[in-house]
Coordinates of N, CA and C in Angstrom, one line a residue:
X1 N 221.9 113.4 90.4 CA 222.3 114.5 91.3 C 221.5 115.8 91.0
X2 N 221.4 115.9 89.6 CA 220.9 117.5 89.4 C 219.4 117.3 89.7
X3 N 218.6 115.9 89.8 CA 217.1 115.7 90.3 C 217.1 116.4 91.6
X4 N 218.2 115.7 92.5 CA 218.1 116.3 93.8 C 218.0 117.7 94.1
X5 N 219.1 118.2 93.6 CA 219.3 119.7 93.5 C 217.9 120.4 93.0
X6 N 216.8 120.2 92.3 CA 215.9 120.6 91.9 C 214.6 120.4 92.6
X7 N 214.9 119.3 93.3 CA 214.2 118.8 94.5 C 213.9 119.6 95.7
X8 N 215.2 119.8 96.0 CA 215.6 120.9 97.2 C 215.5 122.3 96.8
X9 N 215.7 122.6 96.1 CA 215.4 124.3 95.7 C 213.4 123.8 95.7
X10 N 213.1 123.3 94.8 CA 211.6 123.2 94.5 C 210.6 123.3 95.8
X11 N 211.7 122.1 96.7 CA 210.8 122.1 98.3 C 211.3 123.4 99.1
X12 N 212.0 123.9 98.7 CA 212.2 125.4 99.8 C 211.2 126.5 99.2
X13 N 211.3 126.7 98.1 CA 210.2 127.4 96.9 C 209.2 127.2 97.7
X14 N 208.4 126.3 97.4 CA 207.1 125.5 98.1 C 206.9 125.9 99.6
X15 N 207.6 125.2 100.6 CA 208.0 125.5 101.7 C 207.7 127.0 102.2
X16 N 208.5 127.8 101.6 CA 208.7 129.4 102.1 C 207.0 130.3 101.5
X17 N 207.1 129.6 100.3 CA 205.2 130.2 99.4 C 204.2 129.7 100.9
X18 N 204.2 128.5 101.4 CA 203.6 127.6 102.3 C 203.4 128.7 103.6
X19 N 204.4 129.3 104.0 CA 204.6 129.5 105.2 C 204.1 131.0 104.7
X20 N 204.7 131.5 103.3 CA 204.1 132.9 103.5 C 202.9 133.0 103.4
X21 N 201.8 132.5 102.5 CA 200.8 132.5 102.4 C 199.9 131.3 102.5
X22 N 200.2 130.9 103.5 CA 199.5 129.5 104.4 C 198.9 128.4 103.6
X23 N 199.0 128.5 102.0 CA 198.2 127.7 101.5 C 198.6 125.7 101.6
X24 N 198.1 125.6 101.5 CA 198.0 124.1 101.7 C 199.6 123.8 101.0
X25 N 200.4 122.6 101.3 CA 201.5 122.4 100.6 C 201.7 121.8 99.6
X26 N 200.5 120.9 99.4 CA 200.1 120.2 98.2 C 200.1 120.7 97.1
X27 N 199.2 122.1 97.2 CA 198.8 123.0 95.9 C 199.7 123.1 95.4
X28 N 201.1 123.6 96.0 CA 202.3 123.7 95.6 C 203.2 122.2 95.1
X29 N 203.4 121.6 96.3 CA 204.3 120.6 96.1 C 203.5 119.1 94.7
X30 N 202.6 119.4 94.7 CA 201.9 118.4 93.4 C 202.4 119.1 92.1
X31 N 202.4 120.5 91.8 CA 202.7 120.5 90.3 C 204.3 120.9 90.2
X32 N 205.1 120.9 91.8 CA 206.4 120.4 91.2 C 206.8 119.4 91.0
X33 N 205.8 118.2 91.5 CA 206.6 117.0 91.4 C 206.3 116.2 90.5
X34 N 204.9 117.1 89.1 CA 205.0 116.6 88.2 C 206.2 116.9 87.3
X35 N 206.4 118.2 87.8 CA 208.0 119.1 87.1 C 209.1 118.4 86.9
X36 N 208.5 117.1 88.2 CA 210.3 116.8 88.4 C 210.3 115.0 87.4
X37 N 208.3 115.1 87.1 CA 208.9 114.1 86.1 C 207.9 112.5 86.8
X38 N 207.4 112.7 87.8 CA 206.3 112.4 88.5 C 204.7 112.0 87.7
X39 N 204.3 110.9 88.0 CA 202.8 110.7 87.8 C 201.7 111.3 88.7
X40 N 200.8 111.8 88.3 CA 199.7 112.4 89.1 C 199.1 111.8 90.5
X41 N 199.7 110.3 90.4 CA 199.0 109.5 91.5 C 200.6 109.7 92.7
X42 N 201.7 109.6 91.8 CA 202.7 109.5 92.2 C 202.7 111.0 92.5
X43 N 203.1 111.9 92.6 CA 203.4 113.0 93.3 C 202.0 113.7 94.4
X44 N 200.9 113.3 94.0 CA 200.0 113.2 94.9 C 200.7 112.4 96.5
X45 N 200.9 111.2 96.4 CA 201.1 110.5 97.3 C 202.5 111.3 97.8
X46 N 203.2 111.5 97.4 CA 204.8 111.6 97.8 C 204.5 112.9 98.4
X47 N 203.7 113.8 98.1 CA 203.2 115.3 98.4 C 202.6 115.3 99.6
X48 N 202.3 114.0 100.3 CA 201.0 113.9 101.5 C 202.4 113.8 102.2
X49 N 203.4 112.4 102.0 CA 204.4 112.5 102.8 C 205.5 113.3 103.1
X50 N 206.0 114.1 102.1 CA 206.6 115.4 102.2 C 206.4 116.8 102.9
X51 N 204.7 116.6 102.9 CA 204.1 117.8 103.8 C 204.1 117.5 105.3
X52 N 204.8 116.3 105.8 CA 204.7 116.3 107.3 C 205.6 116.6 107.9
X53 N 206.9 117.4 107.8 CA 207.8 118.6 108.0 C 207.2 119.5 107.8
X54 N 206.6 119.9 106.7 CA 206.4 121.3 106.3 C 205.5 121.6 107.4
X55 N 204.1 120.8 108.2 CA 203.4 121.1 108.7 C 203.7 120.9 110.0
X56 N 204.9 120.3 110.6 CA 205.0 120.2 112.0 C 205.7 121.5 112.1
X57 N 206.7 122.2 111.2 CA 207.5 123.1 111.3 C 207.0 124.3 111.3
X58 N 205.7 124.5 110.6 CA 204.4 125.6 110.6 C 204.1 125.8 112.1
X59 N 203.0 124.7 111.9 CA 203.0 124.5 113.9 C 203.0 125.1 114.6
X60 N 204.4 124.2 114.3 CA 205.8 124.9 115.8 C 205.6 126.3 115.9
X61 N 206.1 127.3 114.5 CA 206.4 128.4 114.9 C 204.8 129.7 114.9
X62 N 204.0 128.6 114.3 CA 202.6 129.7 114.8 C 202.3 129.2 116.0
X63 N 202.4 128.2 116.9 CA 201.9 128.1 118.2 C 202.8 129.0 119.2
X64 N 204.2 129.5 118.6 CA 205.3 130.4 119.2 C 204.5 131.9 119.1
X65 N 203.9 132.0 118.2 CA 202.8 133.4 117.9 C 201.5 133.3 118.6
X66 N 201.2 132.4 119.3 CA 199.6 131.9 119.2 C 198.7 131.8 118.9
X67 N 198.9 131.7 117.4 CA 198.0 131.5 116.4 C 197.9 130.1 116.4
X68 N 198.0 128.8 116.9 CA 197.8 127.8 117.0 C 196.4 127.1 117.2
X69 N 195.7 126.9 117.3 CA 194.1 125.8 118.0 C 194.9 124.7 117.6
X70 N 194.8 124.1 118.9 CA 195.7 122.6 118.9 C 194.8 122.0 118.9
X71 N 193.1 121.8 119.8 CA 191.7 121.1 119.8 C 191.2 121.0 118.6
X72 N 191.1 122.4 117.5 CA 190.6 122.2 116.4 C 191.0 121.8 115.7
X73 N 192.8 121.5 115.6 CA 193.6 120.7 114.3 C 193.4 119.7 114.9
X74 N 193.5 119.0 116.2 CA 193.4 117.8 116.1 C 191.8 117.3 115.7
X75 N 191.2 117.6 116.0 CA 189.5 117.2 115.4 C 189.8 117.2 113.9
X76 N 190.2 118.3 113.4 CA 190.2 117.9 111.4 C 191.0 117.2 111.4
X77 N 192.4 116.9 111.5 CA 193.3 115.9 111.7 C 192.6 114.9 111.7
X78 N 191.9 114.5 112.9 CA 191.6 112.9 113.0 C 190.5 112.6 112.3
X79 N 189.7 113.3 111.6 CA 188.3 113.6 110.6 C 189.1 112.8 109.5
X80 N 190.1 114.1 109.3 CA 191.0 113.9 107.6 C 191.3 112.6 107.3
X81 N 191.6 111.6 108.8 CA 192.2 110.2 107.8 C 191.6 109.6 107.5
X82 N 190.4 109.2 107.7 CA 188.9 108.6 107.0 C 188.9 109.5 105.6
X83 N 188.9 110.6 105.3 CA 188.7 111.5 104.2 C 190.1 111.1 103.2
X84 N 191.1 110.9 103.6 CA 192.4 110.6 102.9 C 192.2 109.1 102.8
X85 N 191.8 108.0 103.3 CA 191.4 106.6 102.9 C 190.3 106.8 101.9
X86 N 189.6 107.6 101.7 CA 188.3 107.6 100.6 C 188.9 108.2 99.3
X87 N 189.7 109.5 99.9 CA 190.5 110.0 98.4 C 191.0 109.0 97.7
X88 N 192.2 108.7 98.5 CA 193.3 107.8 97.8 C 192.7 106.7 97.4
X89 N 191.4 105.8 97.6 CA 191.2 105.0 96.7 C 190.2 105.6 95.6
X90 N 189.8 106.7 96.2 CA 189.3 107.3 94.0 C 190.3 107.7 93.5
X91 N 191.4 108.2 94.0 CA 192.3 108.3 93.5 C 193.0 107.7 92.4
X92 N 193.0 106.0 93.3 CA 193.4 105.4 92.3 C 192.7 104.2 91.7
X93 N 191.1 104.7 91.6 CA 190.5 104.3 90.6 C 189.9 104.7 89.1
X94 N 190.4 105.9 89.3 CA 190.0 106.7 88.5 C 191.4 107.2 87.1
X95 N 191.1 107.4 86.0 CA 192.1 107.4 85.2 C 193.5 109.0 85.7
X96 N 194.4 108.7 85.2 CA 195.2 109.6 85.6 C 195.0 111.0 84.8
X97 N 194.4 111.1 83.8 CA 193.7 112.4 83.3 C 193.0 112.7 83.6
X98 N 191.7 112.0 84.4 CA 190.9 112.3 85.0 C 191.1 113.1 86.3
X99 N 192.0 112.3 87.0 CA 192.9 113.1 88.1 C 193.7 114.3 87.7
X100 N 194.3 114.6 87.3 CA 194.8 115.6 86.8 C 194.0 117.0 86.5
X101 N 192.9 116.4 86.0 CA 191.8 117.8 85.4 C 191.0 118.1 86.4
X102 N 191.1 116.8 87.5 CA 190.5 117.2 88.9 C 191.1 118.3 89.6
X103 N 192.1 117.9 90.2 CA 193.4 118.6 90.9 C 193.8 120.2 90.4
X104 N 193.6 119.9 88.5 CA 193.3 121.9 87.8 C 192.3 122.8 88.3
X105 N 191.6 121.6 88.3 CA 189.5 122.1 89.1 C 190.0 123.1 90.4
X106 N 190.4 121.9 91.3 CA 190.5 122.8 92.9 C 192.1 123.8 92.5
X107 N 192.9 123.7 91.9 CA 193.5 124.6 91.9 C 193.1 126.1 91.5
X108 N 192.2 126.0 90.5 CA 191.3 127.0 90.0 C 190.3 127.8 91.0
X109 N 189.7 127.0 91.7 CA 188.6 127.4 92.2 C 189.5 128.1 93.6
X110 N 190.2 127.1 94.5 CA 191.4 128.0 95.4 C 191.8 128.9 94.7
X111 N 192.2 129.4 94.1 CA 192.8 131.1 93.1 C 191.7 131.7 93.3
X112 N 190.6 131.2 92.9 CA 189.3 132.2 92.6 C 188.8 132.6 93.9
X113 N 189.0 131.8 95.0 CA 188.2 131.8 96.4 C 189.3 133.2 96.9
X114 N 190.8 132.8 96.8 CA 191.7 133.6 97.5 C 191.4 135.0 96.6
X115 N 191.6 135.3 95.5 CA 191.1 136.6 94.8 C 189.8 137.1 95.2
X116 N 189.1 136.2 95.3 CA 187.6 137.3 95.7 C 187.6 137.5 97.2
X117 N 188.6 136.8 97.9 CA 188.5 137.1 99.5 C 189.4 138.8 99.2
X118 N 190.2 138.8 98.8 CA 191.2 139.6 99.0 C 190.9 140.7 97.8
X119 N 189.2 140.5 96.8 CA 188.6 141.6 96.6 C 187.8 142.2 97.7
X120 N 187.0 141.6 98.3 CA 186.0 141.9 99.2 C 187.1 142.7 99.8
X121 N 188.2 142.1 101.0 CA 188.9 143.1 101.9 C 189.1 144.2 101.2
X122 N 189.8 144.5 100.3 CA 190.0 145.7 99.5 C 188.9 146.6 99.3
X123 N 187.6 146.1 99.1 CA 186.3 146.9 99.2 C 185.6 147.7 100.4
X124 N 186.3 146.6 101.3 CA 186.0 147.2 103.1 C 186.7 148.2 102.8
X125 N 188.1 148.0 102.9 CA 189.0 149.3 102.8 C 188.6 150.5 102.4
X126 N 188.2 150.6 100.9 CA 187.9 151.5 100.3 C 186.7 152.1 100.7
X127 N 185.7 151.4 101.3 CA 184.5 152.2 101.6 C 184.6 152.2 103.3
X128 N 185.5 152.3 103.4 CA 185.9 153.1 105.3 C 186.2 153.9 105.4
X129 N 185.5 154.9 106.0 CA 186.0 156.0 106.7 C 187.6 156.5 106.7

């Protein structure tokens, strides 16, 4: 019971971070579900299926804003499942530490990408008028 309960607070946490700052759900929902006790291949996979509420629910309420492109999500969309049959079997041919220090990699470099986007703006800022 208390797994559950950690579960659901963990996925609203995730969820609400998701929705505030658009980042992918995975980034999030992968290192809680190592939290919750999870293998790297294992909360990988459970993280792909878990994010299909999170992202129809996104969606929904940015196509209510019209921030939506329904043409261009579906083009990556149907790109991405060829790209998710190639992952998931390096995935899981590859040792689970190996995966892990991958997954540190992009989590690293997304921090570093989002910080220097959101130095540059601050720079505009500052040197405008």
């Amino acid at each position: 019971m208390t797994t559950i309960v950690v579960a659901l607070a963990l996925g609203l946490a995730a969820g609400i971070l998701s929705g505030l700052f658009g980042v992918g759900g995975g980034i999030l929902f992968v290192p809680a579900l190592i939290a919750l006790g999870l293998g790297q291949v294992e909360a990988q996979a459970t993280s792909l299926l878990a994010i299909i509420p999170t992202v129809a629910a996104g969606a929904w309420n940015q196509r209510r804003y019209g921030h939506l492109r329904a043409q261009s999500a579906l083009v990556v969309g149907l790109a991405s499942v060829a790209g998710v049959e190639i992952g998931a079997r390096i995935a899981t041919g590859i040792s689970e530490d190996t995966l892990r220090h991958l997954f540190g990699i992009l989590l690293f470099l997304v921090a570093a990408q989002l910080a220097s986007q959101a130095y540059r703006k601050s720079r505009r800022y500052a040197d405008s008028p």
